[in-house]
PDB file of C-alpha atoms in Angstrom:
ATOM      1  CA  ASN A  89     103.456 107.290  86.470  1.00 57.00           C
ATOM      2  CA  ALA A  90     105.029 105.545  89.473  1.00 73.00           C
ATOM      3  CA  GLY A  91     101.940 105.590  91.735  1.00 92.00           C
ATOM      4  CA  VAL A  92     102.839 104.843  95.352  1.00 95.00           C
ATOM      5  CA  THR A  93     106.502 104.065  96.008  1.00 96.00           C
ATOM      6  CA  GLN A  94     107.743 102.545  99.249  1.00 97.00           C
ATOM      7  CA  THR A  95     111.331 102.184 100.383  1.00 97.00           C
ATOM      8  CA  PRO A  96     113.034 100.070 101.530  1.00 97.00           C
ATOM      9  CA  LYS A  97     111.400  96.826 100.381  1.00 95.00           C
ATOM     10  CA  PHE A  98     113.072  94.803 103.136  1.00 96.00           C
ATOM     11  CA  GLN A  99     114.662  95.758 106.437  1.00 96.00           C
ATOM     12  CA  VAL A 100     115.996  93.930 109.474  1.00 97.00           C
ATOM     13  CA  LEU A 101     116.403  95.847 112.717  1.00 96.00           C
ATOM     14  CA  LYS A 102     117.549  95.091 116.214  1.00 97.00           C
ATOM     15  CA  THR A 103     115.247  95.776 119.142  1.00 97.00           C
ATOM     16  CA  GLY A 104     115.550  99.401 120.206  1.00 97.00           C
ATOM     17  CA  GLN A 105     116.762 100.737 116.862  1.00 97.00           C
ATOM     18  CA  SER A 106     114.861 103.467 115.083  1.00 95.00           C
ATOM     19  CA  MET A 107     114.137 103.834 111.413  1.00 95.00           C
ATOM     20  CA  THR A 108     111.942 105.591 108.889  1.00 97.00           C
ATOM     21  CA  LEU A 109     109.865 103.883 106.235  1.00 98.00           C
ATOM     22  CA  GLN A 110     109.471 106.112 103.212  1.00 98.00           C
ATOM     23  CA  CYS A 111     106.321 106.558 101.120  1.00 98.00           C
ATOM     24  CA  ALA A 112     105.900 108.826  98.129  1.00 97.00           C
ATOM     25  CA  GLN A 113     103.070 109.274  95.633  1.00 96.00           C
ATOM     26  CA  ASP A 114     103.019 111.235  92.400  1.00 95.00           C
ATOM     27  CA  MET A 115      99.244 111.386  91.856  1.00 92.00           C
ATOM     28  CA  ASN A 116      98.676 114.583  93.874  1.00 92.00           C
ATOM     29  CA  HIS A 117      96.462 112.634  96.275  1.00 92.00           C
ATOM     30  CA  GLU A 118      95.377 114.398  99.443  1.00 90.00           C
ATOM     31  CA  TYR A 119      94.773 111.303 101.545  1.00 90.00           C
ATOM     32  CA  MET A 120      97.633 109.004 102.556  1.00 92.00           C
ATOM     33  CA  SER A 121      97.708 106.212 105.080  1.00 92.00           C
ATOM     34  CA  TRP A 122      99.893 103.533 106.615  1.00 95.00           C
ATOM     35  CA  TYR A 123      98.754  99.985 107.333  1.00 95.00           C
ATOM     36  CA  ARG A 124     100.408  96.964 108.829  1.00 96.00           C
ATOM     37  CA  GLN A 125      99.552  93.496 107.657  1.00 94.00           C
ATOM     38  CA  ASP A 126      99.920  90.516 109.951  1.00 92.00           C
ATOM     39  CA  PRO A 127      98.894  86.912 109.208  1.00 82.00           C
ATOM     40  CA  GLY A 128      95.171  86.358 109.639  1.00 74.00           C
ATOM     41  CA  MET A 129      94.493  89.962 110.592  1.00 77.00           C
ATOM     42  CA  GLY A 130      94.219  91.745 107.289  1.00 83.00           C
ATOM     43  CA  LEU A 131      95.246  95.370 107.099  1.00 90.00           C
ATOM     44  CA  ARG A 132      95.166  97.568 110.179  1.00 92.00           C
ATOM     45  CA  LEU A 133      95.390 101.334 109.948  1.00 91.00           C
ATOM     46  CA  ILE A 134      98.338 102.885 111.816  1.00 95.00           C
ATOM     47  CA  HIS A 135      98.182 106.586 110.926  1.00 94.00           C
ATOM     48  CA  TYR A 136      96.659 108.648 108.183  1.00 91.00           C
ATOM     49  CA  SER A 137      96.787 112.131 106.730  1.00 91.00           C
ATOM     50  CA  VAL A 138      94.086 114.125 104.946  1.00 87.00           C
ATOM     51  CA  GLY A 139      96.536 116.672 103.596  1.00 89.00           C
ATOM     52  CA  ALA A 140      99.880 118.362 104.122  1.00 93.00           C
ATOM     53  CA  GLY A 141     100.360 119.331 107.758  1.00 94.00           C
ATOM     54  CA  ILE A 142      97.468 117.168 109.000  1.00 93.00           C
ATOM     55  CA  THR A 143      97.842 113.704 110.522  1.00 94.00           C
ATOM     56  CA  ASP A 144      95.735 111.529 112.776  1.00 92.00           C
ATOM     57  CA  GLN A 145      95.878 108.171 114.511  1.00 92.00           C
ATOM     58  CA  GLY A 146      94.386 105.009 113.175  1.00 89.00           C
ATOM     59  CA  GLU A 147      93.611 101.727 114.887  1.00 87.00           C
ATOM     60  CA  VAL A 148      97.157 100.760 116.004  1.00 93.00           C
ATOM     61  CA  PRO A 149      99.266 103.956 116.346  1.00 96.00           C
ATOM     62  CA  ASN A 150     101.422 103.118 119.372  1.00 96.00           C
ATOM     63  CA  GLY A 151     105.150 103.012 118.642  1.00 96.00           C
ATOM     64  CA  TYR A 152     104.843 104.894 115.364  1.00 97.00           C
ATOM     65  CA  ASN A 153     105.094 108.540 114.360  1.00 97.00           C
ATOM     66  CA  VAL A 154     104.217 110.265 111.108  1.00 97.00           C
ATOM     67  CA  SER A 155     104.491 113.683 109.548  1.00 96.00           C
ATOM     68  CA  ARG A 156     103.195 115.185 106.309  1.00 97.00           C
ATOM     69  CA  SER A 157     105.262 118.180 105.269  1.00 96.00           C
ATOM     70  CA  THR A 158     104.407 117.799 101.567  1.00 96.00           C
ATOM     71  CA  THR A 159     101.511 116.337  99.593  1.00 95.00           C
ATOM     72  CA  GLU A 160     103.825 113.750  98.027  1.00 96.00           C
ATOM     73  CA  ASP A 161     105.567 112.242 101.067  1.00 97.00           C
ATOM     74  CA  PHE A 162     104.289 110.480 104.164  1.00 98.00           C
ATOM     75  CA  PRO A 163     107.109 108.818 106.145  1.00 98.00           C
ATOM     76  CA  LEU A 164     106.457 106.396 109.014  1.00 98.00           C
ATOM     77  CA  ARG A 165     108.917 106.415 111.897  1.00 98.00           C
ATOM     78  CA  LEU A 166     109.559 103.637 114.362  1.00 96.00           C
ATOM     79  CA  LEU A 167     111.015 105.296 117.436  1.00 92.00           C
ATOM     80  CA  SER A 168     112.324 102.228 119.264  1.00 96.00           C
ATOM     81  CA  ALA A 169     111.681  99.019 117.332  1.00 96.00           C
ATOM     82  CA  ALA A 170     110.120  96.057 119.148  1.00 96.00           C
ATOM     83  CA  PRO A 171     109.677  92.459 117.952  1.00 96.00           C
ATOM     84  CA  SER A 172     105.898  93.026 117.940  1.00 96.00           C
ATOM     85  CA  GLN A 173     106.426  95.488 115.103  1.00 97.00           C
ATOM     86  CA  THR A 174     107.658  92.748 112.797  1.00 97.00           C
ATOM     87  CA  SER A 175     105.175  92.998 109.957  1.00 97.00           C
ATOM     88  CA  VAL A 176     104.599  94.035 106.378  1.00 96.00           C
ATOM     89  CA  TYR A 177     103.866  97.732 106.086  1.00 97.00           C
ATOM     90  CA  PHE A 178     101.789  99.228 103.297  1.00 96.00           C
ATOM     91  CA  CYS A 179     101.356 102.839 102.346  1.00 96.00           C
ATOM     92  CA  ALA A 180      98.264 103.892 100.411  1.00 93.00           C
ATOM     93  CA  SER A 181      96.885 107.046  98.865  1.00 92.00           C
ATOM     94  CA  SER A 182      93.567 108.234  97.480  1.00 88.00           C
ATOM     95  CA  PRO A 183      92.222 111.495  96.067  1.00 82.00           C
ATOM     96  CA  GLY A 184      90.418 112.280  99.308  1.00 70.00           C
ATOM     97  CA  LEU A 185      89.168 110.833 102.556  1.00 60.00           C
ATOM     98  CA  GLY A 186      85.984 108.983 101.847  1.00 60.00           C
ATOM     99  CA  ASN A 187      84.618 106.537  99.335  1.00 49.00           C
ATOM    100  CA  GLN A 188      87.654 106.730  97.081  1.00 68.00           C
ATOM    101  CA  PRO A 189      89.533 103.589  96.128  1.00 68.00           C
ATOM    102  CA  GLN A 190      92.996 103.462  97.598  1.00 80.00           C
ATOM    103  CA  HIS A 191      96.202 102.852  95.671  1.00 90.00           C
ATOM    104  CA  PHE A 192      98.750 100.775  97.538  1.00 93.00           C
ATOM    105  CA  GLY A 193     102.512 100.528  97.396  1.00 95.00           C
ATOM    106  CA  ASP A 194     104.239  97.159  97.223  1.00 93.00           C
ATOM    107  CA  GLY A 195     105.054  97.116 100.921  1.00 95.00           C
ATOM    108  CA  THR A 196     108.057  97.106 103.244  1.00 97.00           C
ATOM    109  CA  ARG A 197     108.846  93.822 104.941  1.00 96.00           C
ATOM    110  CA  LEU A 198     110.260  94.609 108.369  1.00 97.00           C
ATOM    111  CA  SER A 199     111.790  92.151 110.817  1.00 96.00           C
ATOM    112  CA  ILE A 200     112.766  93.142 114.343  1.00 97.00           C
ATOM    113  CA  LEU A 201     115.193  90.815 116.073  1.00 95.00           C
TER     114      LEU A 201
ATOM    115  CA  GLY B 191      89.143  96.081 116.592  1.00 52.00           C
ATOM    116  CA  GLN B 192      88.215  94.344 113.388  1.00 53.00           C
ATOM    117  CA  GLN B 193      84.612  94.990 112.318  1.00 82.00           C
ATOM    118  CA  LEU B 194      84.424  92.973 109.109  1.00 92.00           C
ATOM    119  CA  ASN B 195      84.297  89.203 108.796  1.00 94.00           C
ATOM    120  CA  GLN B 196      85.153  87.283 105.653  1.00 96.00           C
ATOM    121  CA  SER B 197      84.282  83.715 104.780  1.00 96.00           C
ATOM    122  CA  PRO B 198      85.636  81.360 103.938  1.00 96.00           C
ATOM    123  CA  GLN B 199      89.037  82.070 105.481  1.00 94.00           C
ATOM    124  CA  SER B 200      90.677  79.991 102.756  1.00 95.00           C
ATOM    125  CA  MET B 201      89.596  77.861  99.840  1.00 96.00           C
ATOM    126  CA  PHE B 202      91.159  75.398  97.436  1.00 96.00           C
ATOM    127  CA  ILE B 203      89.388  74.921  94.129  1.00 95.00           C
ATOM    128  CA  GLN B 204      89.950  73.243  90.787  1.00 97.00           C
ATOM    129  CA  GLU B 205      90.731  75.389  87.792  1.00 97.00           C
ATOM    130  CA  GLY B 206      87.511  76.185  85.949  1.00 97.00           C
ATOM    131  CA  GLU B 207      85.290  76.163  89.038  1.00 97.00           C
ATOM    132  CA  ASP B 208      83.281  79.153  90.188  1.00 97.00           C
ATOM    133  CA  VAL B 209      84.143  80.840  93.485  1.00 96.00           C
ATOM    134  CA  SER B 210      81.936  82.632  96.000  1.00 97.00           C
ATOM    135  CA  MET B 211      83.051  84.531  99.062  1.00 98.00           C
ATOM    136  CA  ASN B 212      81.396  87.019 101.339  1.00 97.00           C
ATOM    137  CA  CYS B 213      82.016  89.805 103.769  1.00 97.00           C
ATOM    138  CA  THR B 214      79.764  90.630 106.693  1.00 97.00           C
ATOM    139  CA  SER B 215      79.513  93.256 109.371  1.00 95.00           C
ATOM    140  CA  SER B 216      77.328  94.046 112.355  1.00 91.00           C
ATOM    141  CA  SER B 217      77.283  97.675 111.206  1.00 91.00           C
ATOM    142  CA  ILE B 218      75.873  99.363 108.135  1.00 92.00           C
ATOM    143  CA  PHE B 219      78.388 100.432 105.493  1.00 92.00           C
ATOM    144  CA  ASN B 220      77.982 103.086 102.840  1.00 90.00           C
ATOM    145  CA  THR B 221      80.640 101.764 100.475  1.00 91.00           C
ATOM    146  CA  TRP B 222      82.082  98.317  99.850  1.00 93.00           C
ATOM    147  CA  LEU B 223      85.407  97.669  98.146  1.00 93.00           C
ATOM    148  CA  TRP B 224      87.002  94.431  97.009  1.00 96.00           C
ATOM    149  CA  TYR B 225      90.782  94.103  96.644  1.00 95.00           C
ATOM    150  CA  LYS B 226      93.092  91.337  95.515  1.00 96.00           C
ATOM    151  CA  GLN B 227      96.608  90.898  96.835  1.00 95.00           C
ATOM    152  CA  ASP B 228      99.127  88.845  94.900  1.00 94.00           C
ATOM    153  CA  PRO B 229     102.044  87.360  96.862  1.00 87.00           C
ATOM    154  CA  GLY B 230     104.687  89.977  97.598  1.00 86.00           C
ATOM    155  CA  GLU B 231     102.621  92.899  96.353  1.00 90.00           C
ATOM    156  CA  GLY B 232     100.188  95.472  97.666  1.00 92.00           C
ATOM    157  CA  PRO B 233      96.406  95.107  97.340  1.00 93.00           C
ATOM    158  CA  VAL B 234      94.838  96.165  94.064  1.00 93.00           C
ATOM    159  CA  LEU B 235      91.273  97.399  93.810  1.00 91.00           C
ATOM    160  CA  LEU B 236      88.958  95.060  91.889  1.00 94.00           C
ATOM    161  CA  ILE B 237      85.484  96.469  92.353  1.00 94.00           C
ATOM    162  CA  ALA B 238      83.891  99.382  94.218  1.00 91.00           C
ATOM    163  CA  LEU B 239      80.212  99.388  95.238  1.00 93.00           C
ATOM    164  CA  TYR B 240      78.374 102.520  96.314  1.00 91.00           C
ATOM    165  CA  LYS B 241      74.678 101.625  96.438  1.00 93.00           C
ATOM    166  CA  ALA B 242      72.654  98.966  98.272  1.00 95.00           C
ATOM    167  CA  GLY B 243      71.671  96.197  95.880  1.00 95.00           C
ATOM    168  CA  GLU B 244      74.264  97.247  93.334  1.00 95.00           C
ATOM    169  CA  LEU B 245      75.717  94.460  91.200  1.00 97.00           C
ATOM    170  CA  THR B 246      78.982  95.262  89.438  1.00 96.00           C
ATOM    171  CA  SER B 247      81.191  93.145  87.197  1.00 96.00           C
ATOM    172  CA  ASN B 248      84.829  93.324  86.230  1.00 94.00           C
ATOM    173  CA  GLY B 249      85.562  90.597  83.720  1.00 96.00           C
ATOM    174  CA  ARG B 250      84.978  87.254  85.414  1.00 97.00           C
ATOM    175  CA  LEU B 251      84.433  88.950  88.769  1.00 97.00           C
ATOM    176  CA  THR B 252      81.047  90.062  90.030  1.00 98.00           C
ATOM    177  CA  ALA B 253      80.418  91.783  93.340  1.00 98.00           C
ATOM    178  CA  GLN B 254      77.205  92.764  95.052  1.00 97.00           C
ATOM    179  CA  PHE B 255      76.360  95.338  97.717  1.00 97.00           C
ATOM    180  CA  GLY B 256      73.978  93.582 100.094  1.00 96.00           C
ATOM    181  CA  ILE B 257      70.456  94.909 100.530  1.00 96.00           C
ATOM    182  CA  THR B 258      70.886  95.157 104.312  1.00 94.00           C
ATOM    183  CA  ARG B 259      74.074  97.222 103.772  1.00 94.00           C
ATOM    184  CA  LYS B 260      75.791  94.864 106.230  1.00 95.00           C
ATOM    185  CA  ASP B 261      77.292  92.511 103.692  1.00 96.00           C
ATOM    186  CA  SER B 262      78.866  92.152 100.293  1.00 98.00           C
ATOM    187  CA  PHE B 263      79.622  89.231  98.017  1.00 98.00           C
ATOM    188  CA  LEU B 264      82.284  88.452  95.430  1.00 98.00           C
ATOM    189  CA  ASN B 265      81.973  85.775  92.780  1.00 98.00           C
ATOM    190  CA  ILE B 266      84.659  84.610  90.377  1.00 98.00           C
ATOM    191  CA  SER B 267      83.561  82.536  87.421  1.00 97.00           C
ATOM    192  CA  ALA B 268      85.655  79.916  85.635  1.00 97.00           C
ATOM    193  CA  SER B 269      88.697  80.311  87.884  1.00 97.00           C
ATOM    194  CA  ILE B 270      92.207  80.276  86.426  1.00 96.00           C
ATOM    195  CA  PRO B 271      95.602  79.897  88.120  1.00 95.00           C
ATOM    196  CA  SER B 272      96.272  83.644  88.154  1.00 95.00           C
ATOM    197  CA  ASP B 273      93.233  84.110  90.413  1.00 96.00           C
ATOM    198  CA  VAL B 274      95.406  82.830  93.273  1.00 96.00           C
ATOM    199  CA  GLY B 275      95.847  85.389  96.015  1.00 96.00           C
ATOM    200  CA  ILE B 276      94.172  86.961  99.012  1.00 95.00           C
ATOM    201  CA  TYR B 277      90.876  88.758  98.490  1.00 97.00           C
ATOM    202  CA  PHE B 278      90.057  91.535 100.913  1.00 95.00           C
ATOM    203  CA  CYS B 279      86.786  93.288 101.407  1.00 96.00           C
ATOM    204  CA  ALA B 280      86.816  96.795 102.791  1.00 92.00           C
ATOM    205  CA  GLY B 281      84.108  99.207 103.772  1.00 90.00           C
ATOM    206  CA  LEU B 282      83.364 102.753 104.760  1.00 86.00           C
ATOM    207  CA  LYS B 283      80.548 103.594 107.139  1.00 84.00           C
ATOM    208  CA  THR B 284      80.162 107.137 105.880  1.00 77.00           C
ATOM    209  CA  SER B 285      81.385 109.027 102.845  1.00 65.00           C
ATOM    210  CA  TYR B 286      84.230 110.626 104.788  1.00 68.00           C
ATOM    211  CA  ASP B 287      85.199 107.746 107.039  1.00 72.00           C
ATOM    212  CA  LYS B 288      88.369 105.677 107.181  1.00 76.00           C
ATOM    213  CA  VAL B 289      88.461 102.438 105.224  1.00 81.00           C
ATOM    214  CA  ILE B 290      88.100  99.283 107.332  1.00 87.00           C
ATOM    215  CA  PHE B 291      89.514  96.015 105.959  1.00 90.00           C
ATOM    216  CA  GLY B 292      88.384  92.465 106.492  1.00 93.00           C
ATOM    217  CA  PRO B 293      90.889  89.714 107.341  1.00 92.00           C
ATOM    218  CA  GLY B 294      90.881  88.301 103.807  1.00 94.00           C
ATOM    219  CA  THR B 295      90.013  85.088 101.967  1.00 96.00           C
ATOM    220  CA  SER B 296      92.966  83.129 100.628  1.00 95.00           C
ATOM    221  CA  LEU B 297      92.241  81.464  97.281  1.00 97.00           C
ATOM    222  CA  SER B 298      94.270  78.624  95.832  1.00 96.00           C
ATOM    223  CA  VAL B 299      93.530  77.263  92.361  1.00 95.00           C
ATOM    224  CA  ILE B 300      94.626  73.738  91.504  1.00 93.00           C
ATOM    225  CA  PRO B 301      95.468  73.358  87.802  1.00 89.00           C
TER     226      PRO B 301
END
């Protein structure tokens, strides 16, 4: 059982480039979410999804897009990368929205030059 | 913005010592979660608390759901080097709310 898988693990981009961070889970979880982690700020919610076809904004959504065409996958797209988006990105899943523990991937470390 | 506060921000302790950290909020939470993050990895759930006053243990770790519902505490007994990492608290205000994370407490254990 792989759990939550994130790819790539590392990425360097130039300002203005676009890219997609991939997230897949094999636990048939309905709820998936994306966080960014910056020093001293903990985890901040970017976008989340309560099921296939349904997404919503979190605390820091600007500059990011998501879609949820299947239960398993929840990609995060950076439309035009900016240095302020340099961060570590974590994808998480849980059986449902609510008081369910979340399972995290190992993160994608993204640097924008 | 951030609604949870964690203290201390960081701590350095000797191996074998006990550790206490806490998480506070100005709002009432319905659920408290404690996670540990090892360097280079994603957070892993340690303990989940669902009821005010609840005291739950996981090996050498014990967490409590504060009576006021505005705080939670994590204790680690007889620390060992593998306890090193960042400990995050997280909470949900209602059963179907989004999880909110605290900024973390960084723990270093000196052998």
